[in-house]
Amino acid sequence: SLGHQVISLDNYFTGSTQSHVPGVDYREGHTKDIADHVKETPDYTYHLGEYSRVEVSIAELQVVWEINVVGSLGVLEFWAKTGPMLIYAGSSTKFAEGGLGCNQSPYAFSKATNTKMVSNYGDWYDLPYATTYFYNVYGQGERAGKYGTVIEIFRQKYINAEPLTITAPGTQQRIFTHVDDIVDGLVLIGEHGEGDEFGLGADDIYSI
């Protein structure tokens, strides 16, 4: 709507073609092969597509490594060669438990490591970047199931008159942020942001 050409690269590991919107050039492929799929030199590269489930990642270390480490290295190399502004979606798990959360799962570890790699690449090769941190995004297009988000899992159980399953101890507190606010924030950060300091989240905290 702002008049930009938008290219989406997705391997549809958890994405869906049903989420496509008119006017976007959709290309199917792995982020490790981004240079093969995107021959253009973009003004902004938004790296938002990684493995993003905490508990399940314990049993899927190889999958996490392939997507979050190998795939992200491909994006960083693409960034270094093309030189656009990179906006990276980090994970707020990096700040959990006073900073110890980054070692509590393969997902959290890989995401925290990637934020450091982004800043290092920026410093090593004098590249512009901004790192963002999301807090439990919810809204249209969510899914339940193995890779589901808590809001959609609860919603589906509510619709089906099933009890809501809570992971122990049940005292966890979370910030929930609507996807529309995330998108607005990402656009602003792409235009004006610089560095590793952008948390995108609501003000209110809720107990699970």
PDB file of C-alpha atoms in Angstrom:
ATOM      1  CA  SER A   1       0.000   0.000   0.000  1.00  0.00           C
ATOM      2  CA  LEU A   2       3.028   2.283   0.371  1.00  0.00           C
ATOM      3  CA  GLY A   3       4.079   1.630  -3.211  1.00  0.00           C
ATOM      4  CA  HIS A   4       6.970  -0.741  -2.556  1.00  0.00           C
ATOM      5  CA  GLN A   5       7.734  -3.950  -4.401  1.00  0.00           C
ATOM      6  CA  VAL A   6       7.481  -6.705  -1.782  1.00  0.00           C
ATOM      7  CA  ILE A   7       9.122 -10.110  -2.175  1.00  0.00           C
ATOM      8  CA  SER A   8       8.342 -12.947   0.241  1.00  0.00           C
ATOM      9  CA  LEU A   9      10.623 -15.974   0.554  1.00  0.00           C
ATOM     10  CA  ASP A  10       9.091 -18.846   2.521  1.00  0.00           C
ATOM     11  CA  ASN A  11       9.658 -22.599   2.692  1.00  0.00           C
ATOM     12  CA  TYR A  12       6.173 -22.981   4.226  1.00  0.00           C
ATOM     13  CA  PHE A  13       7.448 -25.047   7.148  1.00  0.00           C
ATOM     14  CA  THR A  14       4.677 -23.494   9.212  1.00  0.00           C
ATOM     15  CA  GLY A  15       3.440 -20.858   6.760  1.00  0.00           C
ATOM     16  CA  SER A  16       0.485 -21.242   4.434  1.00  0.00           C
ATOM     17  CA  THR A  17      -0.319 -20.011   0.945  1.00  0.00           C
ATOM     18  CA  GLN A  18      -3.761 -19.179   2.342  1.00  0.00           C
ATOM     19  CA  SER A  19      -2.123 -16.216   4.073  1.00  0.00           C
ATOM     20  CA  HIS A  20      -1.039 -14.636   0.780  1.00  0.00           C
ATOM     21  CA  VAL A  21      -2.148 -11.082   0.079  1.00  0.00           C
ATOM     22  CA  PRO A  22      -2.482  -9.418  -3.335  1.00  0.00           C
ATOM     23  CA  GLY A  23       0.464  -7.507  -4.730  1.00  0.00           C
ATOM     24  CA  VAL A  24       3.256  -9.535  -3.096  1.00  0.00           C
ATOM     25  CA  ASP A  25       5.747 -11.588  -5.131  1.00  0.00           C
ATOM     26  CA  TYR A  26       5.783 -14.939  -3.310  1.00  0.00           C
ATOM     27  CA  ARG A  27       8.719 -17.291  -3.826  1.00  0.00           C
ATOM     28  CA  GLU A  28       9.098 -20.727  -2.264  1.00  0.00           C
ATOM     29  CA  GLY A  29      12.502 -21.681  -0.924  1.00  0.00           C
ATOM     30  CA  HIS A  30      14.808 -22.020   2.088  1.00  0.00           C
ATOM     31  CA  THR A  31      16.510 -18.981   3.591  1.00  0.00           C
ATOM     32  CA  LYS A  32      19.885 -20.698   3.203  1.00  0.00           C
ATOM     33  CA  ASP A  33      19.316 -20.380  -0.577  1.00  0.00           C
ATOM     34  CA  ILE A  34      18.060 -16.781  -0.505  1.00  0.00           C
ATOM     35  CA  ALA A  35      20.681 -15.636  -3.043  1.00  0.00           C
ATOM     36  CA  ASP A  36      19.321 -18.154  -5.562  1.00  0.00           C
ATOM     37  CA  HIS A  37      15.727 -16.988  -5.117  1.00  0.00           C
ATOM     38  CA  VAL A  38      16.198 -13.226  -4.770  1.00  0.00           C
ATOM     39  CA  LYS A  39      18.362 -11.746  -7.502  1.00  0.00           C
ATOM     40  CA  GLU A  40      17.196  -8.211  -6.731  1.00  0.00           C
ATOM     41  CA  THR A  41      19.011  -5.896  -4.314  1.00  0.00           C
ATOM     42  CA  PRO A  42      16.377  -4.901  -1.764  1.00  0.00           C
ATOM     43  CA  ASP A  43      16.291  -1.652   0.182  1.00  0.00           C
ATOM     44  CA  TYR A  44      15.139  -3.550   3.276  1.00  0.00           C
ATOM     45  CA  THR A  45      15.498  -7.218   4.198  1.00  0.00           C
ATOM     46  CA  TYR A  46      13.101  -8.330   6.924  1.00  0.00           C
ATOM     47  CA  HIS A  47      14.325 -11.645   8.365  1.00  0.00           C
ATOM     48  CA  LEU A  48      11.212 -12.901  10.146  1.00  0.00           C
ATOM     49  CA  GLY A  49      11.078 -16.562   9.119  1.00  0.00           C
ATOM     50  CA  GLU A  50      12.664 -18.957  11.593  1.00  0.00           C
ATOM     51  CA  TYR A  51      11.688 -21.912  13.765  1.00  0.00           C
ATOM     52  CA  SER A  52       9.782 -20.308  16.616  1.00  0.00           C
ATOM     53  CA  ARG A  53       8.531 -22.801  19.197  1.00  0.00           C
ATOM     54  CA  VAL A  54      10.234 -23.212  22.553  1.00  0.00           C
ATOM     55  CA  GLU A  55       9.183 -26.525  24.097  1.00  0.00           C
ATOM     56  CA  VAL A  56       8.972 -28.518  20.845  1.00  0.00           C
ATOM     57  CA  SER A  57      12.485 -27.436  19.884  1.00  0.00           C
ATOM     58  CA  ILE A  58      13.952 -29.707  22.589  1.00  0.00           C
ATOM     59  CA  ALA A  59      12.979 -32.711  20.444  1.00  0.00           C
ATOM     60  CA  GLU A  60      13.849 -31.086  17.094  1.00  0.00           C
ATOM     61  CA  LEU A  61      17.366 -29.771  17.481  1.00  0.00           C
ATOM     62  CA  GLN A  62      18.378 -30.688  13.916  1.00  0.00           C
ATOM     63  CA  VAL A  63      15.371 -28.884  12.458  1.00  0.00           C
ATOM     64  CA  VAL A  64      16.094 -25.807  14.584  1.00  0.00           C
ATOM     65  CA  TRP A  65      19.739 -25.843  13.473  1.00  0.00           C
ATOM     66  CA  GLU A  66      18.853 -26.148   9.776  1.00  0.00           C
ATOM     67  CA  ILE A  67      16.371 -23.277   9.858  1.00  0.00           C
ATOM     68  CA  ASN A  68      17.720 -20.918  12.501  1.00  0.00           C
ATOM     69  CA  VAL A  69      21.461 -21.389  12.085  1.00  0.00           C
ATOM     70  CA  VAL A  70      22.120 -22.575   8.527  1.00  0.00           C
ATOM     71  CA  GLY A  71      19.200 -20.595   7.092  1.00  0.00           C
ATOM     72  CA  SER A  72      20.067 -17.408   8.926  1.00  0.00           C
ATOM     73  CA  LEU A  73      23.708 -17.622   7.839  1.00  0.00           C
ATOM     74  CA  GLY A  74      22.429 -17.565   4.262  1.00  0.00           C
ATOM     75  CA  VAL A  75      20.487 -14.384   5.016  1.00  0.00           C
ATOM     76  CA  LEU A  76      23.498 -12.761   6.681  1.00  0.00           C
ATOM     77  CA  GLU A  77      25.720 -13.561   3.707  1.00  0.00           C
ATOM     78  CA  PHE A  78      23.048 -12.174   1.351  1.00  0.00           C
ATOM     79  CA  TRP A  79      22.932  -9.028   3.498  1.00  0.00           C
ATOM     80  CA  ALA A  80      26.713  -8.663   3.440  1.00  0.00           C
ATOM     81  CA  LYS A  81      26.826  -8.932  -0.353  1.00  0.00           C
ATOM     82  CA  THR A  82      23.831  -6.714  -1.148  1.00  0.00           C
ATOM     83  CA  GLY A  83      24.134  -4.202   1.710  1.00  0.00           C
ATOM     84  CA  PRO A  84      20.479  -3.384   2.478  1.00  0.00           C
ATOM     85  CA  MET A  85      19.017  -2.484   5.843  1.00  0.00           C
ATOM     86  CA  LEU A  86      18.406  -5.732   7.775  1.00  0.00           C
ATOM     87  CA  ILE A  87      15.568  -5.960  10.276  1.00  0.00           C
ATOM     88  CA  TYR A  88      15.911  -9.133  12.327  1.00  0.00           C
ATOM     89  CA  ALA A  89      13.189 -10.647  14.498  1.00  0.00           C
ATOM     90  CA  GLY A  90      14.927 -11.756  17.677  1.00  0.00           C
ATOM     91  CA  SER A  91      13.153 -13.540  20.529  1.00  0.00           C
ATOM     92  CA  SER A  92      12.136 -12.147  23.890  1.00  0.00           C
ATOM     93  CA  THR A  93      13.169 -15.517  25.417  1.00  0.00           C
ATOM     94  CA  LYS A  94      16.648 -13.978  25.410  1.00  0.00           C
ATOM     95  CA  PHE A  95      15.634 -11.864  28.413  1.00  0.00           C
ATOM     96  CA  ALA A  96      13.748 -14.516  30.417  1.00  0.00           C
ATOM     97  CA  GLU A  97      14.959 -15.589  33.858  1.00  0.00           C
ATOM     98  CA  GLY A  98      17.297 -12.617  34.107  1.00  0.00           C
ATOM     99  CA  GLY A  99      19.033 -13.526  30.863  1.00  0.00           C
ATOM    100  CA  LEU A 100      19.350 -17.262  31.564  1.00  0.00           C
ATOM    101  CA  GLY A 101      16.393 -18.023  29.306  1.00  0.00           C
ATOM    102  CA  CYS A 102      18.607 -17.961  26.235  1.00  0.00           C
ATOM    103  CA  ASN A 103      20.082 -21.338  27.262  1.00  0.00           C
ATOM    104  CA  GLN A 104      16.855 -23.110  28.181  1.00  0.00           C
ATOM    105  CA  SER A 105      15.982 -24.501  24.731  1.00  0.00           C
ATOM    106  CA  PRO A 106      17.533 -24.939  21.282  1.00  0.00           C
ATOM    107  CA  TYR A 107      15.110 -22.312  19.991  1.00  0.00           C
ATOM    108  CA  ALA A 108      16.060 -19.698  22.587  1.00  0.00           C
ATOM    109  CA  PHE A 109      19.784 -20.438  22.215  1.00  0.00           C
ATOM    110  CA  SER A 110      19.739 -20.175  18.424  1.00  0.00           C
ATOM    111  CA  LYS A 111      17.761 -16.934  18.441  1.00  0.00           C
ATOM    112  CA  ALA A 112      19.971 -15.289  21.068  1.00  0.00           C
ATOM    113  CA  THR A 113      23.071 -16.382  19.144  1.00  0.00           C
ATOM    114  CA  ASN A 114      21.639 -14.960  15.928  1.00  0.00           C
ATOM    115  CA  THR A 115      21.118 -11.531  17.501  1.00  0.00           C
ATOM    116  CA  LYS A 116      24.820 -11.486  18.307  1.00  0.00           C
ATOM    117  CA  MET A 117      25.687 -12.633  14.787  1.00  0.00           C
ATOM    118  CA  VAL A 118      23.579  -9.831  13.325  1.00  0.00           C
ATOM    119  CA  SER A 119      25.343  -7.198  15.412  1.00  0.00           C
ATOM    120  CA  ASN A 120      28.745  -8.722  14.615  1.00  0.00           C
ATOM    121  CA  TYR A 121      28.053  -8.735  10.878  1.00  0.00           C
ATOM    122  CA  GLY A 122      26.924  -5.135  11.149  1.00  0.00           C
ATOM    123  CA  ASP A 123      30.161  -4.193  12.897  1.00  0.00           C
ATOM    124  CA  TRP A 124      32.474  -6.349  10.761  1.00  0.00           C
ATOM    125  CA  TYR A 125      31.111  -5.209   7.413  1.00  0.00           C
ATOM    126  CA  ASP A 126      29.690  -1.788   8.315  1.00  0.00           C
ATOM    127  CA  LEU A 127      26.094  -2.787   7.534  1.00  0.00           C
ATOM    128  CA  PRO A 128      22.872  -1.151   8.761  1.00  0.00           C
ATOM    129  CA  TYR A 129      20.575  -3.263  10.941  1.00  0.00           C
ATOM    130  CA  ALA A 130      17.894  -3.199  13.607  1.00  0.00           C
ATOM    131  CA  THR A 131      16.990  -6.119  15.877  1.00  0.00           C
ATOM    132  CA  THR A 132      13.476  -6.443  17.238  1.00  0.00           C
ATOM    133  CA  TYR A 133      11.939  -8.601  19.945  1.00  0.00           C
ATOM    134  CA  PHE A 134       8.346  -9.818  19.793  1.00  0.00           C
ATOM    135  CA  TYR A 135       6.171 -10.664  22.782  1.00  0.00           C
ATOM    136  CA  ASN A 136       3.625 -13.434  22.100  1.00  0.00           C
ATOM    137  CA  VAL A 137       2.094 -12.231  18.871  1.00  0.00           C
ATOM    138  CA  TYR A 138      -1.562 -13.085  18.299  1.00  0.00           C
ATOM    139  CA  GLY A 139      -4.193 -12.330  15.666  1.00  0.00           C
ATOM    140  CA  GLN A 140      -5.498 -13.495  12.324  1.00  0.00           C
ATOM    141  CA  GLY A 141      -3.609 -16.375  10.712  1.00  0.00           C
ATOM    142  CA  GLU A 142      -2.608 -18.117  13.937  1.00  0.00           C
ATOM    143  CA  ARG A 143      -2.561 -21.891  14.168  1.00  0.00           C
ATOM    144  CA  ALA A 144      -3.082 -24.443  16.909  1.00  0.00           C
ATOM    145  CA  GLY A 145      -1.442 -27.887  16.998  1.00  0.00           C
ATOM    146  CA  LYS A 146       2.218 -28.826  17.425  1.00  0.00           C
ATOM    147  CA  TYR A 147       3.582 -25.457  16.322  1.00  0.00           C
ATOM    148  CA  GLY A 148       0.635 -23.486  17.613  1.00  0.00           C
ATOM    149  CA  THR A 149       0.522 -20.346  19.720  1.00  0.00           C
ATOM    150  CA  VAL A 150      -1.079 -20.266  23.147  1.00  0.00           C
ATOM    151  CA  ILE A 151      -3.905 -17.885  22.230  1.00  0.00           C
ATOM    152  CA  GLU A 152      -5.037 -19.971  19.250  1.00  0.00           C
ATOM    153  CA  ILE A 153      -4.631 -23.245  21.158  1.00  0.00           C
ATOM    154  CA  PHE A 154      -6.826 -21.851  23.942  1.00  0.00           C
ATOM    155  CA  ARG A 155      -9.317 -20.448  21.414  1.00  0.00           C
ATOM    156  CA  GLN A 156      -9.740 -23.775  19.634  1.00  0.00           C
ATOM    157  CA  LYS A 157     -10.201 -25.621  22.921  1.00  0.00           C
ATOM    158  CA  TYR A 158     -12.770 -23.041  24.008  1.00  0.00           C
ATOM    159  CA  ILE A 159     -14.691 -23.402  20.731  1.00  0.00           C
ATOM    160  CA  ASN A 160     -14.710 -27.194  21.161  1.00  0.00           C
ATOM    161  CA  ALA A 161     -15.742 -26.976  24.841  1.00  0.00           C
ATOM    162  CA  GLU A 162     -12.478 -28.596  25.957  1.00  0.00           C
ATOM    163  CA  PRO A 163     -10.540 -27.693  29.116  1.00  0.00           C
ATOM    164  CA  LEU A 164      -7.634 -25.308  28.598  1.00  0.00           C
ATOM    165  CA  THR A 165      -4.345 -27.148  29.129  1.00  0.00           C
ATOM    166  CA  ILE A 166      -1.834 -25.149  31.159  1.00  0.00           C
ATOM    167  CA  THR A 167       1.850 -26.045  31.360  1.00  0.00           C
ATOM    168  CA  ALA A 168       3.184 -26.208  34.925  1.00  0.00           C
ATOM    169  CA  PRO A 169       3.614 -24.274  37.109  1.00  0.00           C
ATOM    170  CA  GLY A 170       0.830 -22.077  35.715  1.00  0.00           C
ATOM    171  CA  THR A 171       2.169 -18.909  37.275  1.00  0.00           C
ATOM    172  CA  GLN A 172       3.843 -17.751  34.059  1.00  0.00           C
ATOM    173  CA  GLN A 173       3.123 -14.186  33.026  1.00  0.00           C
ATOM    174  CA  ARG A 174       3.123 -13.093  29.398  1.00  0.00           C
ATOM    175  CA  ILE A 175       2.757  -9.963  27.298  1.00  0.00           C
ATOM    176  CA  PHE A 176       0.499 -10.412  24.258  1.00  0.00           C
ATOM    177  CA  THR A 177       0.822  -8.208  21.180  1.00  0.00           C
ATOM    178  CA  HIS A 178      -1.520  -8.057  18.194  1.00  0.00           C
ATOM    179  CA  VAL A 179       0.038  -8.817  14.820  1.00  0.00           C
ATOM    180  CA  ASP A 180      -1.185  -5.516  13.337  1.00  0.00           C
ATOM    181  CA  ASP A 181       0.827  -3.630  15.974  1.00  0.00           C
ATOM    182  CA  ILE A 182       3.860  -5.789  15.180  1.00  0.00           C
ATOM    183  CA  VAL A 183       3.610  -4.903  11.490  1.00  0.00           C
ATOM    184  CA  ASP A 184       3.269  -1.180  12.233  1.00  0.00           C
ATOM    185  CA  GLY A 185       6.303  -1.400  14.506  1.00  0.00           C
ATOM    186  CA  LEU A 186       8.367  -3.267  11.920  1.00  0.00           C
ATOM    187  CA  VAL A 187       7.668  -0.628   9.287  1.00  0.00           C
ATOM    188  CA  LEU A 188       8.710   2.175  11.655  1.00  0.00           C
ATOM    189  CA  ILE A 189      11.852   0.318  12.715  1.00  0.00           C
ATOM    190  CA  GLY A 190      12.787  -0.345   9.097  1.00  0.00           C
ATOM    191  CA  GLU A 191      12.514   3.361   8.310  1.00  0.00           C
ATOM    192  CA  HIS A 192      14.020   4.845  11.464  1.00  0.00           C
ATOM    193  CA  GLY A 193      15.596   2.112  13.607  1.00  0.00           C
ATOM    194  CA  GLU A 194      19.238   1.279  14.198  1.00  0.00           C
ATOM    195  CA  GLY A 195      20.854  -1.210  16.561  1.00  0.00           C
ATOM    196  CA  ASP A 196      19.746  -3.992  18.901  1.00  0.00           C
ATOM    197  CA  GLU A 197      17.137  -2.377  21.124  1.00  0.00           C
ATOM    198  CA  PHE A 198      13.582  -2.629  19.803  1.00  0.00           C
ATOM    199  CA  GLY A 199      11.009  -4.494  21.875  1.00  0.00           C
ATOM    200  CA  LEU A 200       7.545  -4.710  20.333  1.00  0.00           C
ATOM    201  CA  GLY A 201       5.011  -5.501  22.997  1.00  0.00           C
ATOM    202  CA  ALA A 202       1.929  -4.294  24.822  1.00  0.00           C
ATOM    203  CA  ASP A 203       2.110  -2.627  28.224  1.00  0.00           C
ATOM    204  CA  ASP A 204      -0.133  -5.127  30.048  1.00  0.00           C
ATOM    205  CA  ILE A 205       1.088  -8.426  31.504  1.00  0.00           C
ATOM    206  CA  TYR A 206      -1.283 -11.359  31.949  1.00  0.00           C
ATOM    207  CA  SER A 207      -1.005 -14.566  33.928  1.00  0.00           C
ATOM    208  CA  ILE A 208      -1.470 -17.667  31.803  1.00  0.00           C
TER     209      ILE A 208
END
